[in-house]
XYZ file of C-alpha atoms in Angstrom:
657
model
C 19.199 -42.399 19.142
C 15.734 -43.129 19.075
C 14.893 -46.713 20.410
C 12.388 -48.266 17.347
C 10.950 -51.873 18.475
C 8.301 -53.188 20.799
C 9.205 -53.663 24.371
C 5.875 -56.004 25.127
C 5.815 -59.298 26.380
C 4.470 -61.696 22.931
C 7.019 -61.998 20.346
C 8.212 -65.784 20.921
C 11.059 -64.999 18.232
C 13.215 -62.803 17.289
C 15.428 -61.894 14.091
C 17.603 -58.754 13.470
C 17.217 -57.033 10.751
C 19.092 -53.202 9.980
C 18.295 -51.258 13.316
C 16.051 -52.917 14.966
C 14.541 -56.115 16.441
C 11.866 -57.417 14.173
C 9.050 -59.459 15.511
C 8.771 -62.986 13.829
C 5.521 -63.570 16.012
C 3.590 -60.434 16.546
C 0.380 -60.163 16.703
C -0.790 -59.871 13.620
C 1.455 -62.971 12.645
C 0.292 -64.825 15.336
C -3.627 -63.800 14.470
C -2.725 -64.199 11.060
C -1.460 -67.785 11.214
C -4.702 -68.482 13.319
C -6.998 -66.975 10.555
C -5.224 -68.888 8.183
C -6.854 -72.208 10.022
C -5.402 -75.654 12.760
C -3.319 -78.270 10.786
C -4.918 -80.353 8.241
C -5.200 -82.516 4.668
C -2.259 -81.419 2.436
C -1.532 -78.164 4.114
C -4.324 -76.152 4.235
C -7.670 -76.551 6.184
C -10.404 -73.823 7.441
C -10.049 -72.422 11.197
C -11.542 -74.236 13.485
C -12.219 -74.543 17.465
C -11.388 -72.508 19.978
C -9.224 -70.296 17.153
C -12.302 -69.956 15.089
C -14.314 -68.226 17.446
C -11.747 -65.763 18.164
C -11.649 -64.421 15.026
C -14.351 -65.338 13.168
C -13.596 -67.375 9.448
C -10.382 -67.854 8.222
C -8.731 -68.372 4.551
C -6.534 -71.371 3.735
C -2.874 -71.818 5.649
C 0.289 -73.392 5.862
C 0.828 -76.000 8.154
C 3.528 -73.394 9.640
C 0.910 -70.696 9.946
C -1.740 -73.593 11.798
C 1.206 -74.281 14.138
C 1.493 -71.040 15.263
C -2.577 -70.459 15.669
C -1.833 -73.151 18.605
C 0.008 -71.198 19.974
C -1.880 -68.341 19.916
C -5.405 -70.415 21.275
C -3.524 -72.149 23.675
C -2.598 -68.358 25.572
C 1.320 -67.540 25.009
C 1.260 -64.400 23.103
C 1.371 -62.398 26.254
C -0.819 -60.996 26.247
C -1.723 -57.915 28.858
C -5.419 -58.809 29.769
C -8.742 -59.295 27.846
C -10.519 -55.837 28.514
C -14.428 -55.227 28.010
C -16.083 -53.342 25.091
C -19.641 -52.294 25.313
C -21.599 -54.605 23.304
C -22.767 -51.919 20.910
C -19.394 -52.314 18.789
C -19.482 -55.015 15.711
C -17.081 -57.506 16.136
C -15.258 -58.399 12.806
C -16.174 -61.074 10.326
C -13.477 -61.108 7.790
C -13.685 -63.897 5.087
C -9.871 -63.178 4.065
C -7.864 -64.505 1.341
C -3.952 -64.673 0.580
C -2.777 -62.072 -1.395
C -2.762 -62.202 -4.749
C 0.125 -62.066 -6.906
C -0.878 -58.513 -8.187
C -1.512 -57.127 -4.505
C 2.004 -58.510 -4.031
C 3.576 -56.610 -6.973
C 1.924 -53.488 -5.798
C 3.572 -53.982 -3.056
C 7.114 -55.015 -3.685
C 6.539 -51.428 -5.601
C 6.264 -49.533 -2.962
C 9.116 -51.123 -0.520
C 7.072 -53.031 1.471
C 8.212 -57.046 1.263
C 6.245 -59.909 1.967
C 8.120 -60.846 5.009
C 6.272 -57.265 6.835
C 3.636 -57.912 4.882
C 2.851 -61.324 7.388
C 4.322 -60.320 10.210
C 1.819 -57.417 10.375
C -1.454 -60.081 8.552
C -2.008 -58.513 5.641
C -4.218 -60.043 3.453
C -7.331 -59.122 1.112
C -11.126 -60.110 0.009
C -13.573 -59.896 -1.527
C -15.692 -56.914 0.621
C -18.704 -55.433 0.053
C -17.847 -51.437 -0.428
C -19.743 -48.611 0.299
C -19.102 -46.592 -2.555
C -19.795 -49.029 -5.375
C -22.325 -51.060 -3.595
C -20.468 -54.426 -4.361
C -18.629 -56.807 -3.921
C -14.740 -55.962 -4.907
C -11.077 -56.871 -4.056
C -9.890 -55.172 -1.447
C -6.525 -55.202 1.109
C -7.504 -55.967 4.538
C -5.490 -54.178 6.890
C -6.548 -55.527 10.634
C -6.035 -53.738 13.672
C -5.966 -55.645 16.956
C -5.476 -55.289 20.406
C -4.589 -57.433 22.875
C -4.236 -59.906 20.088
C -8.258 -58.877 19.574
C -9.714 -58.152 16.257
C -11.074 -54.794 16.975
C -11.887 -54.247 13.696
C -10.406 -54.134 9.667
C -9.763 -51.270 6.906
C -9.961 -51.871 3.900
C -8.524 -50.203 -0.010
C -9.055 -50.392 -3.049
C -6.735 -49.575 -5.655
C -8.613 -46.578 -6.888
C -7.732 -45.103 -2.689
C -11.518 -46.556 -1.892
C -11.499 -47.073 1.830
C -13.945 -48.391 4.617
C -14.029 -49.776 8.149
C -16.542 -52.408 9.369
C -19.373 -50.792 10.658
C -19.935 -49.672 13.768
C -16.749 -51.337 14.776
C -14.757 -50.081 17.418
C -12.343 -47.570 16.129
C -8.101 -47.806 17.612
C -4.829 -46.785 15.961
C -3.153 -49.303 13.784
C -0.122 -51.502 15.080
C -1.664 -50.377 18.910
C 0.169 -54.557 20.291
C 3.646 -52.753 18.725
C 3.469 -50.465 20.852
C 2.777 -51.660 24.127
C 5.860 -50.615 27.005
C 7.544 -48.676 24.086
C 9.262 -45.526 25.690
C 8.743 -43.775 21.897
C 5.809 -44.550 19.702
C 5.534 -43.218 15.930
C 2.105 -42.149 15.245
C 2.023 -41.877 10.693
C -1.085 -41.139 8.734
C -1.535 -44.390 7.081
C -1.180 -47.921 7.168
C 1.331 -47.995 4.530
C 3.625 -45.359 5.914
C 3.610 -47.903 9.263
C 4.573 -50.444 6.821
C 6.941 -48.211 5.309
C 9.073 -47.637 8.399
C 9.065 -51.138 9.649
C 11.352 -51.766 6.122
C 13.507 -49.191 7.966
C 13.916 -50.739 11.523
C 11.688 -49.126 13.337
C 8.537 -51.655 14.695
C 7.019 -48.763 17.088
C 4.988 -46.906 15.696
C 1.236 -46.452 14.583
C -1.297 -45.177 12.520
C -4.234 -43.111 12.891
C -7.948 -45.008 11.152
C -9.046 -41.977 9.298
C -6.057 -39.839 8.171
C -6.222 -36.662 8.262
C -8.193 -33.020 9.366
C -8.306 -30.505 6.261
C -7.436 -28.198 9.223
C -6.885 -27.053 13.173
C -10.344 -27.330 15.197
C -10.084 -24.191 17.401
C -11.478 -23.445 20.348
C -10.734 -25.778 24.188
C -10.698 -29.725 22.964
C -13.831 -31.746 23.890
C -14.498 -34.145 26.211
C -13.669 -37.043 26.059
C -16.948 -38.228 24.984
C -17.228 -35.887 22.579
C -14.017 -36.372 20.769
C -15.883 -37.893 18.329
C -13.320 -37.784 15.294
C -9.977 -38.681 17.578
C -11.846 -41.507 19.241
C -9.469 -43.448 18.756
C -6.859 -42.008 21.224
C -8.667 -42.001 24.237
C -9.559 -46.126 23.162
C -5.707 -46.916 23.454
C -4.920 -43.627 25.938
C -4.102 -46.723 28.607
C -1.010 -47.442 26.482
C -0.120 -44.176 24.478
C -0.052 -42.455 27.755
C 2.884 -44.375 29.208
C 5.121 -43.379 26.485
C 7.761 -40.813 27.098
C 8.160 -39.800 23.401
C 5.695 -39.430 21.112
C 7.049 -38.259 17.597
C 4.538 -36.813 15.027
C 5.432 -38.330 11.337
C 2.347 -36.927 9.418
C 1.800 -35.850 5.868
C 4.484 -33.582 4.192
C 0.554 -31.136 3.633
C -1.871 -28.556 5.387
C -4.178 -31.358 6.642
C -0.901 -33.490 7.500
C 0.019 -30.734 9.673
C -3.738 -30.062 11.207
C -3.303 -33.626 12.717
C 0.157 -33.290 13.687
C -1.119 -30.323 16.210
C -4.701 -31.722 17.095
C -2.627 -34.724 17.931
C -0.082 -33.016 19.540
C -2.716 -31.264 21.437
C -3.703 -34.048 23.173
C -1.001 -36.549 23.882
C 0.645 -33.511 25.488
C 2.750 -30.998 23.501
C 5.674 -31.556 26.121
C 6.354 -34.733 24.910
C 5.837 -34.752 21.117
C 8.903 -34.401 18.035
C 8.143 -33.678 14.549
C 9.377 -35.402 12.086
C 9.143 -33.162 8.788
C 10.210 -34.940 5.939
C 11.949 -32.356 3.003
C 9.668 -30.186 1.451
C 12.310 -29.168 -1.185
C 16.362 -29.955 -1.882
C 17.349 -27.736 1.762
C 15.662 -29.094 3.499
C 16.745 -32.268 2.277
C 20.269 -31.390 2.604
C 19.963 -30.347 6.504
C 18.138 -33.355 7.246
C 21.230 -35.213 5.758
C 23.116 -33.563 7.749
C 21.699 -33.973 10.820
C 20.596 -37.675 10.437
C 23.154 -38.775 12.234
C 24.933 -40.845 9.870
C 27.365 -40.163 6.885
C 25.229 -40.419 3.684
C 21.120 -40.166 5.497
C 19.194 -38.406 3.960
C 19.873 -37.597 0.517
C 16.848 -37.006 -0.920
C 15.974 -33.682 -2.699
C 12.799 -32.624 -4.127
C 8.805 -32.861 -2.370
C 7.982 -36.194 0.224
C 4.871 -36.504 1.036
C 5.147 -39.458 3.568
C 7.334 -42.121 5.045
C 6.190 -44.613 2.204
C 7.239 -42.161 -0.789
C 10.456 -41.469 1.493
C 11.363 -44.925 1.371
C 10.098 -45.912 -2.048
C 12.567 -43.064 -3.548
C 15.218 -42.685 -0.885
C 15.401 -46.183 0.758
C 15.239 -47.251 4.399
C 18.771 -45.129 5.097
C 17.045 -41.620 4.561
C 13.970 -42.711 6.170
C 15.950 -43.357 9.503
C 17.956 -40.311 8.728
C 14.355 -37.913 8.475
C 13.227 -39.889 11.925
C 16.718 -39.476 13.949
C 16.537 -35.482 13.172
C 12.888 -35.010 14.613
C 12.657 -32.007 16.519
C 11.042 -31.238 19.515
C 7.128 -30.377 19.450
C 7.472 -26.316 19.368
C 5.247 -25.728 22.656
C 4.011 -21.420 22.652
C 6.022 -19.758 25.205
C 8.671 -22.069 25.220
C 12.556 -21.792 23.636
C 15.956 -22.616 23.185
C 18.287 -20.226 22.440
C 19.064 -22.386 19.224
C 15.990 -21.437 18.143
C 17.544 -17.782 18.333
C 20.986 -18.486 16.930
C 20.670 -16.062 14.024
C 19.873 -13.216 15.651
C 22.435 -13.587 17.841
C 24.496 -13.988 15.156
C 23.535 -11.594 13.407
C 24.392 -9.204 16.552
C 27.477 -10.620 16.608
C 29.063 -10.023 12.838
C 27.361 -6.574 13.473
C 28.076 -4.925 16.597
C 26.474 -1.629 15.654
C 23.826 -3.018 14.861
C 20.059 -1.820 15.786
C 19.915 -4.104 18.066
C 22.621 -2.289 20.055
C 20.761 0.725 19.525
C 21.422 3.292 17.367
C 22.406 7.398 17.896
C 19.756 9.710 18.938
C 21.815 12.216 17.176
C 22.588 13.932 19.901
C 26.396 12.384 20.167
C 26.875 13.459 24.250
C 23.672 11.409 24.553
C 24.537 8.855 22.555
C 27.215 8.109 25.005
C 24.386 7.667 28.011
C 21.400 6.563 25.631
C 20.931 4.633 22.488
C 17.372 3.374 21.315
C 17.711 -0.236 21.032
C 14.160 -1.652 19.026
C 11.879 -3.693 21.198
C 12.980 -1.747 24.591
C 10.129 0.746 26.494
C 12.128 4.009 27.829
C 9.597 6.214 30.278
C 9.815 9.674 30.472
C 9.601 12.113 33.221
C 10.204 15.820 34.157
C 8.217 18.352 36.342
C 4.804 19.792 33.865
C 6.466 22.740 31.306
C 10.517 21.212 30.938
C 9.904 19.790 27.209
C 9.112 16.285 28.051
C 7.162 16.015 25.273
C 9.412 18.425 22.643
C 12.407 16.655 23.777
C 10.735 13.229 22.151
C 9.601 15.134 18.902
C 13.087 16.619 18.067
C 14.127 13.247 18.906
C 11.903 11.394 16.824
C 12.100 13.494 14.089
C 16.467 12.802 14.814
C 15.595 8.610 14.017
C 13.332 9.300 10.647
C 15.880 11.730 9.154
C 18.790 9.946 10.297
C 17.676 5.965 9.941
C 14.825 6.398 8.221
C 11.957 4.840 10.947
C 8.679 5.691 10.867
C 6.542 6.072 13.589
C 2.992 6.188 15.163
C 2.280 8.348 18.482
C -0.875 8.788 21.033
C 0.079 12.185 22.139
C -3.070 12.891 23.571
C -2.701 16.556 25.312
C -1.806 17.902 21.577
C -4.170 19.568 18.941
C -2.769 17.507 16.083
C -2.101 20.842 13.608
C -0.166 22.825 16.834
C 1.714 18.425 16.646
C 1.995 19.363 12.904
C 3.778 22.473 13.267
C 6.171 21.689 16.455
C 7.507 18.583 13.473
C 7.494 20.473 10.779
C 9.530 23.451 12.356
C 12.203 20.467 13.561
C 12.675 18.829 10.401
C 12.815 22.005 7.872
C 14.713 23.827 11.315
C 12.781 27.285 10.337
C 9.782 28.334 12.843
C 6.220 27.944 11.022
C 5.338 31.910 11.178
C 7.845 34.645 11.142
C 6.195 35.863 14.894
C 5.811 35.840 18.620
C 8.694 33.284 18.882
C 10.439 33.224 15.321
C 12.986 35.785 17.592
C 13.308 37.569 13.983
C 13.988 34.202 11.589
C 12.399 33.985 8.705
C 9.502 31.651 8.675
C 9.250 28.259 5.906
C 8.835 28.438 2.205
C 5.999 27.272 0.756
C 8.489 24.377 -1.292
C 9.880 23.990 2.534
C 6.219 23.715 3.639
C 5.204 21.179 1.433
C 8.249 19.139 1.280
C 7.646 19.162 4.541
C 4.422 17.953 4.387
C 4.813 14.762 2.666
C 8.023 14.326 4.967
C 4.876 14.077 8.052
C 2.964 11.796 6.276
C 5.398 9.568 5.148
C 6.857 9.102 9.127
C 4.294 10.181 11.358
C 1.163 8.436 11.894
C -1.444 9.599 14.363
C -3.687 7.825 17.417
C -6.519 10.001 18.329
C -9.632 9.057 20.404
C -12.582 10.676 18.790
C -14.906 9.730 21.764
C -15.325 11.501 24.428
C -14.043 8.678 27.013
C -10.493 8.929 28.064
C -8.856 5.148 25.557
C -7.701 1.674 27.133
C -4.135 0.298 27.168
C -5.744 -2.326 24.663
C -7.005 -0.017 22.503
C -3.767 1.906 21.910
C -1.588 -1.807 21.758
C -4.306 -2.506 19.294
C -4.246 0.586 16.872
C 0.208 0.617 17.364
C -0.353 -3.275 16.103
C -2.364 -2.396 13.524
C 0.025 0.371 12.048
C 2.964 -2.089 12.733
C 1.328 -4.275 10.315
C -0.014 -1.713 7.485
C 3.125 0.979 7.803
C 5.776 -0.414 9.148
C 6.275 1.298 12.194
C 9.543 1.561 14.450
C 8.186 3.508 17.131
C 5.116 4.238 19.297
C 5.214 7.083 21.701
C 2.337 7.553 24.600
C 2.177 11.094 25.929
C 0.912 11.101 28.472
C -0.282 8.334 31.559
C -3.129 9.968 32.600
C -4.703 10.484 29.525
C -5.184 6.900 29.728
C -8.217 4.899 30.899
C -7.364 3.540 34.097
C -10.748 1.722 35.042
C -9.479 -1.451 37.331
C -11.666 -3.904 39.744
C -12.125 -2.676 43.128
C -10.427 -5.249 44.303
C -7.263 -4.248 42.037
C -4.690 -1.964 44.139
C -3.517 0.816 41.389
C 0.120 -0.370 41.663
C -1.122 -4.218 40.048
C -2.267 -2.532 37.289
C 0.311 -0.223 36.883
C 2.370 -3.457 36.715
C 0.293 -5.245 34.784
C 0.090 -1.962 31.851
C 4.083 -2.011 31.483
C 4.313 -5.658 31.317
C 0.998 -5.335 28.133
C 3.590 -2.335 26.907
C 6.557 -4.298 26.984
C 5.041 -7.402 25.242
C 3.975 -5.043 22.292
C 7.666 -3.782 22.176
C 9.586 -6.988 22.553
C 6.751 -9.619 19.904
C 6.469 -6.736 17.090
C 10.735 -5.306 17.275
C 9.215 -1.121 18.347
C 10.253 1.178 20.380
C 8.339 2.985 23.133
C 8.459 5.863 24.777
C 5.619 6.763 27.463
C 5.365 9.701 28.642
C 4.171 10.152 32.745
C 4.038 13.130 35.222
C 5.471 13.335 38.731
C 3.057 13.340 41.787
C 2.783 16.678 43.414
C 6.052 17.992 45.074
C 5.505 19.675 47.514
C 8.325 22.381 48.434
C 10.000 22.215 45.111
C 12.813 24.802 44.053
C 13.418 24.023 41.090
C 15.633 20.669 41.346
C 15.122 17.591 39.288
C 13.373 14.867 39.860
C 13.544 11.368 39.985
C 11.660 8.165 38.758
C 10.150 7.193 42.055
C 8.749 10.401 42.100
C 6.058 9.669 39.202
C 2.329 9.415 40.600
C 0.704 6.087 40.269
C 3.502 3.288 41.343
C 7.296 2.490 41.249
C 6.678 0.261 38.908
C 7.215 2.658 36.411
C 10.872 2.563 36.741
C 11.126 -0.910 37.922
C 9.518 -2.742 35.096
C 11.009 0.150 32.272
C 14.077 -0.383 30.209
C 15.149 2.772 30.347
C 14.303 5.381 32.654
C 15.387 9.641 31.703
C 14.356 12.606 33.314
C 13.965 15.948 31.176
C 14.532 19.598 33.167
C 15.750 22.217 32.026
C 16.553 26.292 34.037
C 13.657 27.922 34.607
C 15.134 30.938 36.358
C 18.107 32.898 34.476
C 19.968 33.194 37.309
C 20.020 30.233 37.704
C 22.152 29.423 34.404
C 20.970 29.786 30.778
C 17.086 29.078 30.000
C 18.340 27.123 26.924
C 20.121 25.056 28.306
C 18.292 21.173 29.027
C 19.153 18.700 31.206
C 18.481 15.182 29.724
C 19.063 12.884 32.595
C 19.821 8.911 32.219
C 18.875 7.583 34.899
C 18.015 3.801 34.306
C 19.497 1.302 31.624
C 18.583 -2.053 31.504
C 21.001 -3.304 27.903
C 24.631 -2.229 29.210
C 25.384 -2.488 25.367
C 23.443 0.385 24.402
C 24.485 2.916 27.048
C 24.868 3.758 30.888
C 23.002 6.541 33.982
C 24.615 10.314 33.152
C 23.773 13.379 32.721
C 23.452 15.032 28.645
C 23.469 18.887 28.334
C 21.288 20.013 25.415
C 20.466 22.796 23.879
C 16.945 23.751 23.115
C 16.656 26.314 20.025
C 12.230 28.351 20.465
C 12.446 28.652 17.422
C 12.667 25.967 15.709
C 12.162 22.898 18.622
C 14.935 21.908 18.212
C 18.130 20.272 19.954
C 22.416 20.790 19.999
C 24.867 18.946 21.956
C 25.754 21.558 24.295
C 28.608 23.158 23.499
C 28.792 22.087 19.902
C 28.963 24.709 17.354
C 27.097 22.832 13.982
C 23.875 22.128 15.214
C 23.551 25.978 16.112
C 25.792 26.543 12.667
C 23.062 24.555 11.256
C 19.555 26.434 12.552
C 21.389 29.724 11.797
C 21.582 28.917 7.799
C 18.575 26.663 7.290
C 19.815 23.914 5.501
C 17.910 20.558 5.534
C 19.969 17.566 6.409
C 20.640 15.739 3.118
C 21.853 11.548 3.021
C 25.484 12.221 3.653
C 24.413 14.093 6.964
C 23.334 10.109 8.544
C 25.789 8.512 11.170
C 28.494 11.292 11.257
C 29.675 11.163 14.144
C 28.460 14.740 14.434
C 25.504 14.321 16.033
C 23.576 14.315 12.714
C 24.477 18.142 11.370
C 26.812 16.396 8.309
C 30.331 17.800 8.376
C 31.170 16.278 5.723
C 27.989 17.448 3.598
C 30.482 21.760 4.751
C 33.023 23.075 3.221
C 36.346 23.161 5.362
C 35.683 25.977 7.146
C 32.603 25.030 8.493
C 34.005 21.775 9.320
C 36.606 24.021 11.475
C 34.120 25.713 13.069
C 32.828 22.389 14.080
C 35.496 20.946 15.239
C 35.696 24.133 17.619
C 33.022 24.156 18.170
C 33.602 20.453 20.221
C 36.247 21.962 21.352
């Protein structure tokens, strides 16, 4: 519960009102009484003596107010001590008058009582308007520090505002928050008065309103921070508060002011009071306000005074009590992710737990999770890039994913040919590797080109120098925003520019590089495949490498989410050359897979892979059928048991057995 009321010692009398203790003799009331003179004839007199030297010429007053002035001049206000100020600051010399009936009605229409006006010493004056260049009747809001008048802010009915020229700028209501554990900061004097009507005295207002936008760059030093000089002038009081509740206006300048205040006062102790922007926001405030019936406002509310006028003090208290911690970049609570966590729980087969690779044998060990990093390695000519291309084709056909590929070892035309063959399931040409299979027809080729253009985007470095990882990730971010890509391929590691400072070890460099890639993946919900070659293996006899064999650093296995080794037979005497081993050697997310080995069958004419021992893929490749919508997630490796005749289903069942 937010503590309300000031704990300073300058109150000499108290009355309980609402949730708060209201001071009968606040600094504002004491100052007002001193302004209204010492005892005189018929209950009215002019300011004189010591009080006159402190506050300047004043208006008329009552006998009771005059006795309060005597208490002020005798030193019973309990101020924290006189502060020395530069002689350059002007000292206000107001000639104040009691509020007219018209002004009292104006305040009453805004929910402000005469008791609140009296406590805060609010009067009016025929003051010189710098805008109209003539004397006008205006409200006078006294700015006090330690009971001393520092500045006066004037306001006309036409909403003209000005302050005493050359006077020091401080927050309005400073003496009300001396020693307060919680301080509420608002954007205008009327909002401070409104919160007092709701029971909160521990409120200050900024003197100048809000900036139009947050100023970019670092904060200026205090002597140059002129727009917010009032914060530095009041720092001795504001710095002692445990919490600062920012209750600025519900518009863009108000948001900018809250951000500028949080930057200077410290985000870690700032909380945000939010006024309703619509009916839904109002209902949320009601549900979290702490008391039944609070926060019943609907529609837009600009500030605290508008909430008081339209919804009353109970609703105003509800919004204050619903204040939330000011966001700190990089620091979160789990509640900020409840929507995503709930969605994951309610959809156990959703993307968060990984999507199918298209190979039933592999799904048991590895599923593709957005936001993760998979390192793929294998000896040269083992088919690392070919397998990744086949995986991406499966994801595009089954789940509608699109990708951006930085494949620096491939010509664009060759890469297009390989992807088209996997999609159409026919060789691009009839010679050489086609093994007698018919090449794709013109219509199939044209359809494949459109599919290729929709699903795949390229990162190409046109200069002679190698690209940096920062350059690659910048373009990948652009692809996320422009094309909505779900996957990024960087192939291979050794084709990047790895220049680093002379004092930086390669291990440290690799660690920082992988951290950048992981942050990109997590922030943009993109899966990244990063191909890294193993170091030269001495006395290699055909066995599969492991992740620790990757050239450069052990961080490749330490920092990745998934680690996969692609390996295939080289010697026909050792086994079928079309048999490919997918060795899953690391899985950080147990919901998406586990360590294990999978066998796939490679079809050289089309570049496609199928589950080893499953007949469906071999049959599909032989019949050259392109998958349709009904083929997706069918439990048969993505090759559409439901799209075939019963005889074909039987054939697939036999193959799976």
